[in-house]
PDB file of C-alpha atoms in Angstrom:
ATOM      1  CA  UNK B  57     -23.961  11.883  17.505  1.00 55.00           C
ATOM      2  CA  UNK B  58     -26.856  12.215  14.860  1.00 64.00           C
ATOM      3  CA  UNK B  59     -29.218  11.089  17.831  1.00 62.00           C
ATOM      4  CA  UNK B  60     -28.202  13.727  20.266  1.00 61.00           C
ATOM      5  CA  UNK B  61     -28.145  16.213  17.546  1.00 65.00           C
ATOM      6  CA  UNK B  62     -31.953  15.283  16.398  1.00 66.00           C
ATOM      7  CA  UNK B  63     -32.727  15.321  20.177  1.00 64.00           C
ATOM      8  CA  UNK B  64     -31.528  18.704  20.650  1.00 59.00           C
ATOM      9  CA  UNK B  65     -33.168  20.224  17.910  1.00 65.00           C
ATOM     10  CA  UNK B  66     -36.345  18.719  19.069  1.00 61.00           C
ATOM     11  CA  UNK B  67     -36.320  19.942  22.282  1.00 59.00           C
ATOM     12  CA  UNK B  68     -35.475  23.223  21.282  1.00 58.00           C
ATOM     13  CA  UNK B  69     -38.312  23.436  18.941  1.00 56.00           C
ATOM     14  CA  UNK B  70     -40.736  21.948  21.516  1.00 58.00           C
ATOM     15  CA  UNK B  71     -39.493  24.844  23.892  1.00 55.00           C
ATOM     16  CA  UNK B  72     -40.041  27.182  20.629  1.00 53.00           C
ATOM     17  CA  UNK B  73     -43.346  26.177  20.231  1.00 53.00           C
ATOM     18  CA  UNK B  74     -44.930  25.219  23.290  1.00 56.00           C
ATOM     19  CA  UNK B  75     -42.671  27.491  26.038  1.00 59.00           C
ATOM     20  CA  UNK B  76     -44.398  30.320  27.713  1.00 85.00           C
ATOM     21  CA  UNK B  77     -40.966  31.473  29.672  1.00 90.00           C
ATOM     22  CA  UNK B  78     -37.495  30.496  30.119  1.00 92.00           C
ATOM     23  CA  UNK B  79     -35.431  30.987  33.381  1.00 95.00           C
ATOM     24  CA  UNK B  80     -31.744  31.307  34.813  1.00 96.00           C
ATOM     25  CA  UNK B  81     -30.955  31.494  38.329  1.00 97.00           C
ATOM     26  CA  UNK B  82     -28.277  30.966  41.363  1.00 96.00           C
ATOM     27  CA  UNK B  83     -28.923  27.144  43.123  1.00 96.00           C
ATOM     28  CA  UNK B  84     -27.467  26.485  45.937  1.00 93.00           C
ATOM     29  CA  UNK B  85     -27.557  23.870  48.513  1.00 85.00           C
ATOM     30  CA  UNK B  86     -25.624  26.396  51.238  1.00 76.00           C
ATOM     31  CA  UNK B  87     -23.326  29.165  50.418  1.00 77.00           C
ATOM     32  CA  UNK B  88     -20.637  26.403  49.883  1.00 83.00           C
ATOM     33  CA  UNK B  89     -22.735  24.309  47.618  1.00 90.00           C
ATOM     34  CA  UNK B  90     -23.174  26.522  44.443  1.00 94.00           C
ATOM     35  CA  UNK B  91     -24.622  26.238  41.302  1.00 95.00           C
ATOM     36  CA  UNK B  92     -27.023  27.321  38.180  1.00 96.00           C
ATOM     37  CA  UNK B  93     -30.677  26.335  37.419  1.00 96.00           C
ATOM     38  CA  UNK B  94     -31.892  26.966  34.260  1.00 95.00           C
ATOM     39  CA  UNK B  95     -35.429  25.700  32.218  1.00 93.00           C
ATOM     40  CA  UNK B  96     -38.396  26.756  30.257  1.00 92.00           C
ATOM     41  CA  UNK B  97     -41.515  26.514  31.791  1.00 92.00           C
ATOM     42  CA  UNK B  98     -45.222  25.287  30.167  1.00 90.00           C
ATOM     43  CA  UNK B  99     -48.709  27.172  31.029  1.00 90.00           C
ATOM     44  CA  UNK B 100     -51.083  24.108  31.198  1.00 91.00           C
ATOM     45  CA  UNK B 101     -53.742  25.544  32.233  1.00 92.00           C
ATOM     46  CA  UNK B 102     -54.912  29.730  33.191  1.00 91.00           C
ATOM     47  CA  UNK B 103     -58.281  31.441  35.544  1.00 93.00           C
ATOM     48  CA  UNK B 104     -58.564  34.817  35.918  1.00 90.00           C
ATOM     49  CA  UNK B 105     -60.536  37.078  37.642  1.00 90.00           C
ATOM     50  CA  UNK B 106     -61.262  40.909  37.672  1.00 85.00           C
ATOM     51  CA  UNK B 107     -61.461  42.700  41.098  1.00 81.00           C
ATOM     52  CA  UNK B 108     -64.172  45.497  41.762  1.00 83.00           C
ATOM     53  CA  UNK B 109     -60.937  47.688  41.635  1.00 81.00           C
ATOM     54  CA  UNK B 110     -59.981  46.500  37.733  1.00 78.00           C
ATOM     55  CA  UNK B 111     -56.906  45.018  38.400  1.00 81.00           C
ATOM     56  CA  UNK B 112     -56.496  40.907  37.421  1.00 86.00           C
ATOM     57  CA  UNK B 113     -55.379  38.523  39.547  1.00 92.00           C
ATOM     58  CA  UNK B 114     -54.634  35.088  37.879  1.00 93.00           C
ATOM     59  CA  UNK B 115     -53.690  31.652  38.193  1.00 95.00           C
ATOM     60  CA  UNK B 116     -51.881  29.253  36.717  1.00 94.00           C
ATOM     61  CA  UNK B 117     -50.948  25.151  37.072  1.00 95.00           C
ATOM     62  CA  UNK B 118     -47.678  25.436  35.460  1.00 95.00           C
ATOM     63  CA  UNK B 119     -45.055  22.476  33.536  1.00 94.00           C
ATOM     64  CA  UNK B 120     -41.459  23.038  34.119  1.00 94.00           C
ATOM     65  CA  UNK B 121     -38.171  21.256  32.739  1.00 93.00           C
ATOM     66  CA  UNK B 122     -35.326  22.444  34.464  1.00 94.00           C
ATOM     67  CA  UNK B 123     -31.140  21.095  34.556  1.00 95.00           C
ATOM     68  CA  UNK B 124     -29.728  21.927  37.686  1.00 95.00           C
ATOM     69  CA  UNK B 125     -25.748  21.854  37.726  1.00 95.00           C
ATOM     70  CA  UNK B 126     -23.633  22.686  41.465  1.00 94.00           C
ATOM     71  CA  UNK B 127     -20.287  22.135  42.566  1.00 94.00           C
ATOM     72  CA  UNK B 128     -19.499  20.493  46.249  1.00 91.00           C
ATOM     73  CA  UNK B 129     -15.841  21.901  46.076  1.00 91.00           C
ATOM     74  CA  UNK B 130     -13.237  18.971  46.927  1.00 91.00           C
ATOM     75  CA  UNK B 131     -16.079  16.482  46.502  1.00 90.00           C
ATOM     76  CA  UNK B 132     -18.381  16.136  43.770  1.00 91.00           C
ATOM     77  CA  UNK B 133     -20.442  17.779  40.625  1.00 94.00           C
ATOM     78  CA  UNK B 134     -24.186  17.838  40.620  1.00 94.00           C
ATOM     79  CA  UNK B 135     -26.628  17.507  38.094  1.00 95.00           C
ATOM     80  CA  UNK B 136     -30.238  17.318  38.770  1.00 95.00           C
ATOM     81  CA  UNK B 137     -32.909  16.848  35.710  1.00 94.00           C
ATOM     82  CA  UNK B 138     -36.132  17.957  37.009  1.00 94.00           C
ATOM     83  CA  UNK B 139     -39.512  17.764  35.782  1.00 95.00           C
ATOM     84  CA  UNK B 140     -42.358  19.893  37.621  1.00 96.00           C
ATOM     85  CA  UNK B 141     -45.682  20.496  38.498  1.00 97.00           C
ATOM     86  CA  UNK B 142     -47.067  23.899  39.811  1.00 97.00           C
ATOM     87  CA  UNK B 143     -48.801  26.584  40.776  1.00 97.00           C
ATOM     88  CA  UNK B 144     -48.565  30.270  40.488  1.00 97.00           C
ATOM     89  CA  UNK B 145     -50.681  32.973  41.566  1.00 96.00           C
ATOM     90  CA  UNK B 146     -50.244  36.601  40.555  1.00 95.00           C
ATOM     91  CA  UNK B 147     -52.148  39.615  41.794  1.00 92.00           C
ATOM     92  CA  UNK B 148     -53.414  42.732  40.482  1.00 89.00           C
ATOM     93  CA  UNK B 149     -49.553  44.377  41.129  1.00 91.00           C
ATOM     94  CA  UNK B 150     -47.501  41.799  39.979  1.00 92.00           C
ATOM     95  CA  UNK B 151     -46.700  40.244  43.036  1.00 94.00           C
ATOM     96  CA  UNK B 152     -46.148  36.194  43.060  1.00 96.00           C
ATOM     97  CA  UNK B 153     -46.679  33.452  45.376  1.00 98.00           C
ATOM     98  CA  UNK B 154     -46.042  29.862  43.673  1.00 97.00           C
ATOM     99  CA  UNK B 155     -45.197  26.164  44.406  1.00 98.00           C
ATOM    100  CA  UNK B 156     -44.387  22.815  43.049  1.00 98.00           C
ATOM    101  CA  UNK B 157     -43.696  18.899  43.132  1.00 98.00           C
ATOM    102  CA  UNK B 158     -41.040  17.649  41.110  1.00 96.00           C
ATOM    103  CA  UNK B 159     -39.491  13.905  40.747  1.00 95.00           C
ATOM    104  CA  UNK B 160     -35.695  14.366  40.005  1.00 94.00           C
ATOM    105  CA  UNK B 161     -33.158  12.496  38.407  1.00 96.00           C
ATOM    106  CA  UNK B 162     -29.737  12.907  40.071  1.00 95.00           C
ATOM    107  CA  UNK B 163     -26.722  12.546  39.044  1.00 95.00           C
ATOM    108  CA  UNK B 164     -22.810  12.886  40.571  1.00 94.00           C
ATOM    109  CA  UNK B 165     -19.295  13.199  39.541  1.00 94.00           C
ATOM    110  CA  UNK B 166     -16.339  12.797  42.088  1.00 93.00           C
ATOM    111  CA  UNK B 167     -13.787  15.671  41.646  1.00 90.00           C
ATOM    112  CA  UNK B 168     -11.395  13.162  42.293  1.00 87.00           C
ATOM    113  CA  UNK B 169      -9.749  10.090  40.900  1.00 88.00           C
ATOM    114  CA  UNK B 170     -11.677   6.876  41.066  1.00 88.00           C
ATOM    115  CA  UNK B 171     -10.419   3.545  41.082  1.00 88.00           C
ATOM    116  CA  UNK B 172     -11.771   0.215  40.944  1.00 88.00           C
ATOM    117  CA  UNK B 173      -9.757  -3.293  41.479  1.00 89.00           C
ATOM    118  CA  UNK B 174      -9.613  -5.851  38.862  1.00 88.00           C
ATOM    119  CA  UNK B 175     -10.156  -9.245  38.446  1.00 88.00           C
ATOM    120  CA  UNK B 176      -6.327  -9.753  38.480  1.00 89.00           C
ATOM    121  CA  UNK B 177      -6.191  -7.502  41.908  1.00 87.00           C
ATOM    122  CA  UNK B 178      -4.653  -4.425  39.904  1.00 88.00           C
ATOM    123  CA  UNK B 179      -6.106  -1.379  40.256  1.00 89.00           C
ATOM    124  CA  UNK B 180      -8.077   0.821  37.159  1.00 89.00           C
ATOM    125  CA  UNK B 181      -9.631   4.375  37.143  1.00 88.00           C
ATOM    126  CA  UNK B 182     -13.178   4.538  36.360  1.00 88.00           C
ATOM    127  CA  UNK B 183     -14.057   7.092  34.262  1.00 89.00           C
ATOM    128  CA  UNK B 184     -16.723   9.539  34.863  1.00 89.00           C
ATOM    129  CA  UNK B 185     -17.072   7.996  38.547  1.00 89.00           C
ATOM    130  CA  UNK B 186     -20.730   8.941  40.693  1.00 91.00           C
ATOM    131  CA  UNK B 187     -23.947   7.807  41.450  1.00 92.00           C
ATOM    132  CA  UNK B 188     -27.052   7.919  40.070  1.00 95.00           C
ATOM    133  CA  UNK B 189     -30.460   8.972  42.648  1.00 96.00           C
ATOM    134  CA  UNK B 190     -33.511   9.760  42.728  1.00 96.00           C
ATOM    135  CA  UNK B 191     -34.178  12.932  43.910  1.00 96.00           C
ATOM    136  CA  UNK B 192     -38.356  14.373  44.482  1.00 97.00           C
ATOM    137  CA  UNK B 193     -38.541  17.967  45.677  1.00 96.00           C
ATOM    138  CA  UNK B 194     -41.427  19.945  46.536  1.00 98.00           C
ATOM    139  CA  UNK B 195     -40.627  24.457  46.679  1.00 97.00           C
ATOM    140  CA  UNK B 196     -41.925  27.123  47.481  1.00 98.00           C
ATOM    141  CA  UNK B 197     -41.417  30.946  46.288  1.00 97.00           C
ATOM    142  CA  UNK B 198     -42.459  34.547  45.678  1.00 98.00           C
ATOM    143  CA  UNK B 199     -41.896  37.361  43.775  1.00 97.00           C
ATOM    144  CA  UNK B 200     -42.811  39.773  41.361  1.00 96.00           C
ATOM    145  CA  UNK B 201     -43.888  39.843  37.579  1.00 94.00           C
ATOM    146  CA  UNK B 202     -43.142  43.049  35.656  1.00 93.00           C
ATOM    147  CA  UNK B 203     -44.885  43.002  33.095  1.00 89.00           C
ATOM    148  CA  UNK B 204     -48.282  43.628  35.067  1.00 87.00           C
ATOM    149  CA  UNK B 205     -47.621  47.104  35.967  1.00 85.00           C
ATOM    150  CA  UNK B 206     -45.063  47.672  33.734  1.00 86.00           C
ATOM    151  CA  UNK B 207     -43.976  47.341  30.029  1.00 84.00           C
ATOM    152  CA  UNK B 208     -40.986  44.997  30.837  1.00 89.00           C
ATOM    153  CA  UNK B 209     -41.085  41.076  29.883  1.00 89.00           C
ATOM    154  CA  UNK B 210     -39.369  39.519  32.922  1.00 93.00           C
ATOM    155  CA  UNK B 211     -39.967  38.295  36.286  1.00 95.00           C
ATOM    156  CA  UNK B 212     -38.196  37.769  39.291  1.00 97.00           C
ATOM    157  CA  UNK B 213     -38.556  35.012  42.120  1.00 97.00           C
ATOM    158  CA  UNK B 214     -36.962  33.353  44.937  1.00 98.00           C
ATOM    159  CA  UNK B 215     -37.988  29.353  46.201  1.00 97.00           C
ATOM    160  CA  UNK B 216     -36.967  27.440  48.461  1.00 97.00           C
ATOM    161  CA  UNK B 217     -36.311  23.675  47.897  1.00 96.00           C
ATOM    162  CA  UNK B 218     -36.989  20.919  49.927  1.00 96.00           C
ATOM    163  CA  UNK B 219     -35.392  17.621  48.147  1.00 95.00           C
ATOM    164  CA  UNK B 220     -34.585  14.032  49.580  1.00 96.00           C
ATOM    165  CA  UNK B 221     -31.737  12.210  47.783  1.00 95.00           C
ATOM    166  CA  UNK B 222     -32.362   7.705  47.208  1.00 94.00           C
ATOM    167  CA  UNK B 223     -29.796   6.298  47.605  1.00 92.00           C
ATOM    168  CA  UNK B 224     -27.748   8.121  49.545  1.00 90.00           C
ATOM    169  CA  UNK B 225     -25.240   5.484  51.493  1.00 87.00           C
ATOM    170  CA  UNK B 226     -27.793   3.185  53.159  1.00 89.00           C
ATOM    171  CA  UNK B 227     -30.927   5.640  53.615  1.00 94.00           C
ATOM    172  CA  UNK B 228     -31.302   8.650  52.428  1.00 95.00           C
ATOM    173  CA  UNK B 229     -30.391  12.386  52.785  1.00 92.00           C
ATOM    174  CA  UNK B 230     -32.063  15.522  53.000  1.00 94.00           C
ATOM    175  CA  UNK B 231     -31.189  18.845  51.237  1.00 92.00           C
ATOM    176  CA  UNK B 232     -32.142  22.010  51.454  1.00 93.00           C
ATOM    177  CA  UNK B 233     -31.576  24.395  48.560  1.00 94.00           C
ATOM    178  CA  UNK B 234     -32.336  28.172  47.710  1.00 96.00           C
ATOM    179  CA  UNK B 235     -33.277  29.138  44.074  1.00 96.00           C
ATOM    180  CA  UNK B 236     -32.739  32.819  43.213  1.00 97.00           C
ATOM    181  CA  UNK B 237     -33.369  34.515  39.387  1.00 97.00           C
ATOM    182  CA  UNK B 238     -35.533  35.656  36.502  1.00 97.00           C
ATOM    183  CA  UNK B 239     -38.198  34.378  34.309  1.00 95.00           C
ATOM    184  CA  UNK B 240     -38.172  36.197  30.344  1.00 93.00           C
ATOM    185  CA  UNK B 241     -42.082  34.985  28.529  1.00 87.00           C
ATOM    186  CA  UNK B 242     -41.080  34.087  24.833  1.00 83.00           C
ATOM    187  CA  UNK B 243     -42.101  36.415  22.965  1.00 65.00           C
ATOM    188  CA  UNK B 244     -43.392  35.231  19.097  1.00 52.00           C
ATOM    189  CA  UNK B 245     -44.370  37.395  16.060  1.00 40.00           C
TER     190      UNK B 245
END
């Protein structure tokens, strides 16, 4: 308990310290397939340039940490840990184009009751029952940053996710997923 506690309060200071932005948005794999995604996201590095007409355009190779969680109703819970790599460009209006590679760490829960058969033939439920994967994604997105034209710290985007799921059975499986919400920049004093 003291670990996870210590753990905790050390990611939440890194994301204190270090976090440009934290986001919150709708995941989902199809309409049936729903879910939250929620991270904080790193600048790692930043160009700009002026245009003739004095508005900044600007670009940025971005660090993200993001916990997906979805629900495949009568099947399974999702989680999906996902480190990224990205860019972002933002023109002179606000308006975003952006895109990333992430490996992902998958993991499932059955919605229903698990058992497993003993050495003695009877069976046992296994708690917790799923399956770990591995799960690397690469997205796309736009939208639009408000605080270029506008007094107001947030952002809005939409991506689309392209991720393939090892193991999945024997192979593999594809997923599709669509990412919609808003981006707040932390703000210190």
């Amino acid at each position: 308990m003291k670990t996870s506690l210590l753990t905790l309060i050390l990611f939440l200071w890194t994301i204190h310290v270090y976090g440009q932005s934290v986001h919150l948005a709708y995941f989902g794999e199809t309409i049936t397939h729903y879910g939250l995604r929620g991270g904080v996201e790193f600048n790692l590095a930043q160009s700009s340039k002026t245009k003739t007409n004095g508005s900044t355009v600007s670009n940025k190779l971005i660090g993200d940490f993001s916990l997906t969680l979805y629900r495949h109703p009568q099947n399974h819970l999702g989680i999906i840990l996902t480190p990224s790599l990205g860019w972002r460009r933002t023109g002179g209006k606000g308006g975003m184009v952006q895109a990333a590679l992430s490996p992902g760490l998958f993991r499932s829960f059955y919605e229903a009751e698990t058992y497993t058969t003993t050495s003695n033939n009877s069976l046992e439920k296994v708690p917790l029952a799923g399956r770990w994967a591995f799960m690397p994604g690469i997205s796309v997105g736009t939208g639009h940053d408000l605080s270029v034209r506008r007094n107001i710290n947030l952002s809005w985007f939409v991506n689309l996710h392209y991720l393939r799921q090892y193991p999945y059975n024997t192979s593999y499986l594809n997923r599709i997923g669509l990412e919609v919400g808003f981006a707040k920049k932390i703000i210190r004093s």
